[in-house]
């Protein structure tokens, strides 16, 4: 079945870095754009970044532009999010989601990133 | 900051009908971009509920329906059930400089 599994979350100090991964299975990963979305504790959903199916174009929310980098390895069916210069306000559960003209589905189970000293 | 506005909460008794509004602007819903709806059960990841304004993915009960008009969209739940208690989010595309993809503020549905 179509599945996305995130990993790489954890506790990091302000100013630190972390790389998240999203392993895809059950579909032709190289044919679909992919999103990262985050949700701060007790808050709503916030779109973070998008990458086209072939990695040719990448788009970011203003809140992470210049600090986060989205990438993918289609040979490994894996999506990445490199997060640098982390701030307390980046604390959230990070989800990856498969993009389609018919909405975003499925979503991974999420991985928690905590930025704290 | 969300550019799509939803009511913080709605509630209804089992079997009743509830609606959730999603108000946008001329740079997103009003520009003709599709609206999608997601359901987030407590402690779980969001799940696609309605896509392309009014279409249900396979497996979503027909109790859920979506519509769009002007700069707003709506999600209706008829025959409300206990398992519908969740957070619901609308989502669309925005052509302004502030961001490409936008979510609604989210609505908590409580079954009384």
mmCIF file of C-alpha atoms in Angstrom:
data_model
loop_
_atom_site.group_PDB
_atom_site.id
_atom_site.type_symbol
_atom_site.label_atom_id
_atom_site.label_comp_id
_atom_site.label_asym_id
_atom_site.label_seq_id
_atom_site.Cartn_x
_atom_site.Cartn_y
_atom_site.Cartn_z
ATOM 1 C CA UNK A 1 0.000 0.000 0.000
ATOM 2 C CA UNK A 2 1.024 3.624 -0.416
ATOM 3 C CA UNK A 3 3.046 4.620 2.621
ATOM 4 C CA UNK A 4 5.247 7.446 3.869
ATOM 5 C CA UNK A 5 7.472 7.075 6.930
ATOM 6 C CA UNK A 6 9.300 10.050 8.428
ATOM 7 C CA UNK A 7 12.397 9.841 10.605
ATOM 8 C CA UNK A 8 15.151 12.062 11.940
ATOM 9 C CA UNK A 9 13.313 14.131 14.497
ATOM 10 C CA UNK A 10 14.688 14.846 17.948
ATOM 11 C CA UNK A 11 15.845 17.505 20.362
ATOM 12 C CA UNK A 12 18.258 20.149 19.081
ATOM 13 C CA UNK A 13 19.606 23.373 20.542
ATOM 14 C CA UNK A 14 18.711 26.754 19.050
ATOM 15 C CA UNK A 15 20.968 27.474 16.100
ATOM 16 C CA UNK A 16 21.498 23.787 15.464
ATOM 17 C CA UNK A 17 20.720 21.596 12.473
ATOM 18 C CA UNK A 18 18.701 18.487 11.760
ATOM 19 C CA UNK A 19 17.884 16.449 8.652
ATOM 20 C CA UNK A 20 14.520 14.767 8.299
ATOM 21 C CA UNK A 21 13.855 11.868 5.945
ATOM 22 C CA UNK A 22 10.638 10.550 4.444
ATOM 23 C CA UNK A 23 10.762 7.043 2.987
ATOM 24 C CA UNK A 24 8.127 6.349 0.335
ATOM 25 C CA UNK A 25 6.741 3.011 -0.799
ATOM 26 C CA UNK A 26 3.817 1.606 -2.756
ATOM 27 C CA UNK A 27 3.834 4.177 -5.565
ATOM 28 C CA UNK A 28 6.130 5.579 -8.249
ATOM 29 C CA UNK A 29 7.885 8.143 -6.084
ATOM 30 C CA UNK A 30 9.666 9.797 -8.999
ATOM 31 C CA UNK A 31 6.341 10.786 -10.587
ATOM 32 C CA UNK A 32 5.006 12.937 -7.758
ATOM 33 C CA UNK A 33 5.765 16.227 -6.111
ATOM 34 C CA UNK A 34 6.174 16.100 -2.353
ATOM 35 C CA UNK A 35 5.415 18.466 0.509
ATOM 36 C CA UNK A 36 6.628 19.014 4.051
ATOM 37 C CA UNK A 37 4.016 20.339 6.482
ATOM 38 C CA UNK A 38 4.470 21.073 10.172
ATOM 39 C CA UNK A 39 2.228 21.403 13.195
ATOM 40 C CA UNK A 40 3.385 23.168 16.340
ATOM 41 C CA UNK A 41 2.082 21.695 19.614
ATOM 42 C CA UNK A 42 -1.623 22.450 19.926
ATOM 43 C CA UNK A 43 -1.628 24.530 16.751
ATOM 44 C CA UNK A 44 -2.815 24.217 13.153
ATOM 45 C CA UNK A 45 -1.117 22.995 10.014
ATOM 46 C CA UNK A 46 1.567 25.079 8.290
ATOM 47 C CA UNK A 47 2.944 24.297 4.839
ATOM 48 C CA UNK A 48 6.766 24.296 4.868
ATOM 49 C CA UNK A 49 8.143 23.307 1.463
ATOM 50 C CA UNK A 50 7.380 21.617 -1.863
ATOM 51 C CA UNK A 51 9.582 19.896 -4.424
ATOM 52 C CA UNK A 52 8.572 18.889 -7.927
ATOM 53 C CA UNK A 53 8.692 15.241 -8.984
ATOM 54 C CA UNK A 54 12.099 15.603 -10.596
ATOM 55 C CA UNK A 55 13.598 18.042 -8.084
ATOM 56 C CA UNK A 56 13.727 20.798 -10.694
ATOM 57 C CA UNK A 57 11.811 23.333 -8.632
ATOM 58 C CA UNK A 58 11.579 23.929 -4.916
ATOM 59 C CA UNK A 59 9.342 26.296 -3.005
ATOM 60 C CA UNK A 60 9.415 27.408 0.630
ATOM 61 C CA UNK A 61 7.276 29.205 3.166
ATOM 62 C CA UNK A 62 8.644 32.610 4.108
ATOM 63 C CA UNK A 63 9.129 31.402 7.679
ATOM 64 C CA UNK A 64 11.801 28.870 6.637
ATOM 65 C CA UNK A 65 13.242 30.381 3.463
ATOM 66 C CA UNK A 66 17.040 30.534 3.590
ATOM 67 C CA UNK A 67 17.223 28.120 6.532
ATOM 68 C CA UNK A 68 15.552 24.931 5.284
ATOM 69 C CA UNK A 69 16.322 22.942 2.129
ATOM 70 C CA UNK A 70 14.039 20.347 0.597
ATOM 71 C CA UNK A 71 15.566 17.645 -1.593
ATOM 72 C CA UNK A 72 14.863 14.151 -2.857
ATOM 73 C CA UNK A 73 16.668 11.043 -4.037
ATOM 74 C CA UNK A 74 14.415 9.279 -6.504
ATOM 75 C CA UNK A 75 16.771 6.301 -6.648
ATOM 76 C CA UNK A 76 16.155 5.769 -2.923
ATOM 77 C CA UNK A 77 12.474 6.786 -2.905
ATOM 78 C CA UNK A 78 13.307 9.269 -0.174
ATOM 79 C CA UNK A 79 12.453 12.892 0.545
ATOM 80 C CA UNK A 80 14.599 15.076 2.786
ATOM 81 C CA UNK A 81 14.341 18.301 4.749
ATOM 82 C CA UNK A 82 17.612 19.852 5.881
ATOM 83 C CA UNK A 83 16.908 22.297 8.687
ATOM 84 C CA UNK A 84 19.595 24.796 9.723
ATOM 85 C CA UNK A 85 19.657 27.733 12.147
ATOM 86 C CA UNK A 86 16.789 26.197 14.071
ATOM 87 C CA UNK A 87 14.676 28.387 16.342
ATOM 88 C CA UNK A 88 12.299 27.631 19.180
ATOM 89 C CA UNK A 89 9.382 28.437 16.885
ATOM 90 C CA UNK A 90 10.414 25.567 14.586
ATOM 91 C CA UNK A 91 9.337 23.110 17.282
ATOM 92 C CA UNK A 92 6.630 20.987 15.675
ATOM 93 C CA UNK A 93 5.626 17.633 14.292
ATOM 94 C CA UNK A 94 6.839 17.493 10.689
ATOM 95 C CA UNK A 95 4.814 15.545 8.129
ATOM 96 C CA UNK A 96 5.620 14.637 4.563
ATOM 97 C CA UNK A 97 2.747 14.301 2.102
ATOM 98 C CA UNK A 98 2.408 13.137 -1.487
ATOM 99 C CA UNK A 99 1.073 15.810 -3.818
ATOM 100 C CA UNK A 100 -1.528 15.220 -6.482
ATOM 101 C CA UNK A 101 -4.044 17.284 -8.378
ATOM 102 C CA UNK A 102 -6.556 15.679 -6.083
ATOM 103 C CA UNK A 103 -5.185 16.922 -2.800
ATOM 104 C CA UNK A 104 -2.340 15.637 -0.669
ATOM 105 C CA UNK A 105 -2.453 11.965 0.213
ATOM 106 C CA UNK A 106 -1.203 10.066 2.012
ATOM 107 C CA UNK A 107 0.592 11.769 4.877
ATOM 108 C CA UNK A 108 3.283 10.164 6.974
ATOM 109 C CA UNK A 109 2.859 9.614 10.694
ATOM 110 C CA UNK A 110 5.042 12.621 11.484
ATOM 111 C CA UNK A 111 8.308 13.153 13.339
ATOM 112 C CA UNK A 112 8.693 15.526 16.294
ATOM 113 C CA UNK A 113 11.357 18.222 16.240
ATOM 114 C CA UNK A 114 12.005 20.045 19.512
ATOM 115 C CA UNK A 115 14.266 23.086 19.543
ATOM 116 C CA UNK A 116 15.308 23.807 23.102
ATOM 117 C CA UNK A 117 18.370 24.549 25.163
ATOM 118 C CA UNK B 1 -0.316 32.997 9.560
ATOM 119 C CA UNK B 2 -3.291 31.254 7.986
ATOM 120 C CA UNK B 3 -5.005 33.189 5.219
ATOM 121 C CA UNK B 4 -8.027 30.896 5.198
ATOM 122 C CA UNK B 5 -10.411 31.514 8.093
ATOM 123 C CA UNK B 6 -12.479 28.773 9.736
ATOM 124 C CA UNK B 7 -14.633 28.836 12.876
ATOM 125 C CA UNK B 8 -12.645 27.495 15.858
ATOM 126 C CA UNK B 9 -15.333 25.000 16.769
ATOM 127 C CA UNK B 10 -18.676 23.554 15.787
ATOM 128 C CA UNK B 11 -20.757 20.974 17.586
ATOM 129 C CA UNK B 12 -23.811 18.845 17.049
ATOM 130 C CA UNK B 13 -25.705 15.902 18.396
ATOM 131 C CA UNK B 14 -25.416 12.480 16.779
ATOM 132 C CA UNK B 15 -27.407 12.381 13.557
ATOM 133 C CA UNK B 16 -27.395 16.136 13.069
ATOM 134 C CA UNK B 17 -25.864 18.131 10.236
ATOM 135 C CA UNK B 18 -22.987 20.518 10.782
ATOM 136 C CA UNK B 19 -21.167 22.788 8.362
ATOM 137 C CA UNK B 20 -17.685 24.302 8.466
ATOM 138 C CA UNK B 21 -16.903 27.432 6.502
ATOM 139 C CA UNK B 22 -13.548 28.343 4.977
ATOM 140 C CA UNK B 23 -13.231 31.985 4.001
ATOM 141 C CA UNK B 24 -10.435 33.122 1.725
ATOM 142 C CA UNK B 25 -9.779 35.956 -0.705
ATOM 143 C CA UNK B 26 -9.252 36.861 -4.325
ATOM 144 C CA UNK B 27 -5.708 35.472 -4.257
ATOM 145 C CA UNK B 28 -6.703 31.949 -3.282
ATOM 146 C CA UNK B 29 -10.242 30.511 -3.304
ATOM 147 C CA UNK B 30 -11.624 33.507 -5.200
ATOM 148 C CA UNK B 31 -8.971 33.091 -7.887
ATOM 149 C CA UNK B 32 -10.443 29.725 -8.761
ATOM 150 C CA UNK B 33 -7.957 27.467 -7.014
ATOM 151 C CA UNK B 34 -9.270 24.179 -5.724
ATOM 152 C CA UNK B 35 -10.059 23.659 -2.048
ATOM 153 C CA UNK B 36 -9.211 20.413 -0.292
ATOM 154 C CA UNK B 37 -10.330 19.297 3.165
ATOM 155 C CA UNK B 38 -8.441 17.182 5.687
ATOM 156 C CA UNK B 39 -9.605 15.370 8.798
ATOM 157 C CA UNK B 40 -7.221 14.968 11.723
ATOM 158 C CA UNK B 41 -8.357 12.522 14.375
ATOM 159 C CA UNK B 42 -6.795 13.017 17.828
ATOM 160 C CA UNK B 43 -3.128 12.036 17.874
ATOM 161 C CA UNK B 44 -2.978 11.083 14.206
ATOM 162 C CA UNK B 45 -1.799 12.531 10.909
ATOM 163 C CA UNK B 46 -4.184 14.460 8.670
ATOM 164 C CA UNK B 47 -6.161 12.472 6.121
ATOM 165 C CA UNK B 48 -7.560 13.724 2.821
ATOM 166 C CA UNK B 49 -11.341 14.019 3.137
ATOM 167 C CA UNK B 50 -12.476 16.102 0.139
ATOM 168 C CA UNK B 51 -10.441 17.063 -2.922
ATOM 169 C CA UNK B 52 -11.115 19.427 -5.783
ATOM 170 C CA UNK B 53 -13.818 21.302 -3.819
ATOM 171 C CA UNK B 54 -16.404 18.525 -3.753
ATOM 172 C CA UNK B 55 -14.900 15.115 -4.526
ATOM 173 C CA UNK B 56 -14.554 12.284 -2.033
ATOM 174 C CA UNK B 57 -11.606 9.872 -2.180
ATOM 175 C CA UNK B 58 -12.439 6.210 -2.164
ATOM 176 C CA UNK B 59 -13.445 5.077 1.301
ATOM 177 C CA UNK B 60 -14.733 8.412 2.575
ATOM 178 C CA UNK B 61 -18.407 8.121 3.572
ATOM 179 C CA UNK B 62 -20.925 10.130 1.557
ATOM 180 C CA UNK B 63 -21.915 11.857 4.806
ATOM 181 C CA UNK B 64 -19.088 14.244 3.989
ATOM 182 C CA UNK B 65 -19.603 16.781 1.200
ATOM 183 C CA UNK B 66 -17.848 19.911 0.027
ATOM 184 C CA UNK B 67 -18.792 22.986 -1.936
ATOM 185 C CA UNK B 68 -17.233 26.232 -3.079
ATOM 186 C CA UNK B 69 -18.635 29.625 -4.022
ATOM 187 C CA UNK B 70 -16.845 32.894 -4.601
ATOM 188 C CA UNK B 71 -14.111 33.361 -2.012
ATOM 189 C CA UNK B 72 -15.428 30.673 0.356
ATOM 190 C CA UNK B 73 -15.812 26.940 0.657
ATOM 191 C CA UNK B 74 -17.794 24.708 2.993
ATOM 192 C CA UNK B 75 -17.617 21.208 4.397
ATOM 193 C CA UNK B 76 -20.852 19.567 5.500
ATOM 194 C CA UNK B 77 -21.199 16.500 7.682
ATOM 195 C CA UNK B 78 -24.651 14.947 7.713
ATOM 196 C CA UNK B 79 -25.730 12.215 10.089
ATOM 197 C CA UNK B 80 -22.999 13.200 12.541
ATOM 198 C CA UNK B 81 -21.324 10.243 14.279
ATOM 199 C CA UNK B 82 -19.120 9.988 17.350
ATOM 200 C CA UNK B 83 -16.125 9.011 15.204
ATOM 201 C CA UNK B 84 -16.390 12.309 13.324
ATOM 202 C CA UNK B 85 -15.053 14.159 16.351
ATOM 203 C CA UNK B 86 -11.806 15.591 15.000
ATOM 204 C CA UNK B 87 -10.078 18.686 13.677
ATOM 205 C CA UNK B 88 -10.843 19.710 10.099
ATOM 206 C CA UNK B 89 -8.682 21.880 7.856
ATOM 207 C CA UNK B 90 -9.301 23.442 4.459
ATOM 208 C CA UNK B 91 -6.363 23.979 2.115
ATOM 209 C CA UNK B 92 -5.803 25.819 -1.136
ATOM 210 C CA UNK B 93 -3.215 27.519 -3.304
ATOM 211 C CA UNK B 94 -2.424 31.215 -2.944
ATOM 212 C CA UNK B 95 -0.959 33.411 -5.646
ATOM 213 C CA UNK B 96 0.168 36.221 -3.359
ATOM 214 C CA UNK B 97 3.785 36.707 -2.324
ATOM 215 C CA UNK B 98 3.236 35.444 1.218
ATOM 216 C CA UNK B 99 3.100 31.758 0.411
ATOM 217 C CA UNK B 100 2.104 29.197 -2.133
ATOM 218 C CA UNK B 101 0.033 26.710 -0.193
ATOM 219 C CA UNK B 102 -2.251 27.779 2.602
ATOM 220 C CA UNK B 103 -4.274 26.007 5.255
ATOM 221 C CA UNK B 104 -7.308 27.130 7.125
ATOM 222 C CA UNK B 105 -7.144 27.933 10.812
ATOM 223 C CA UNK B 106 -8.779 24.619 11.649
ATOM 224 C CA UNK B 107 -12.130 23.676 13.179
ATOM 225 C CA UNK B 108 -12.720 21.316 16.078
ATOM 226 C CA UNK B 109 -15.901 19.280 15.616
ATOM 227 C CA UNK B 110 -17.442 18.048 18.851
ATOM 228 C CA UNK B 111 -20.173 15.426 18.932
ATOM 229 C CA UNK B 112 -22.425 16.174 21.893
#
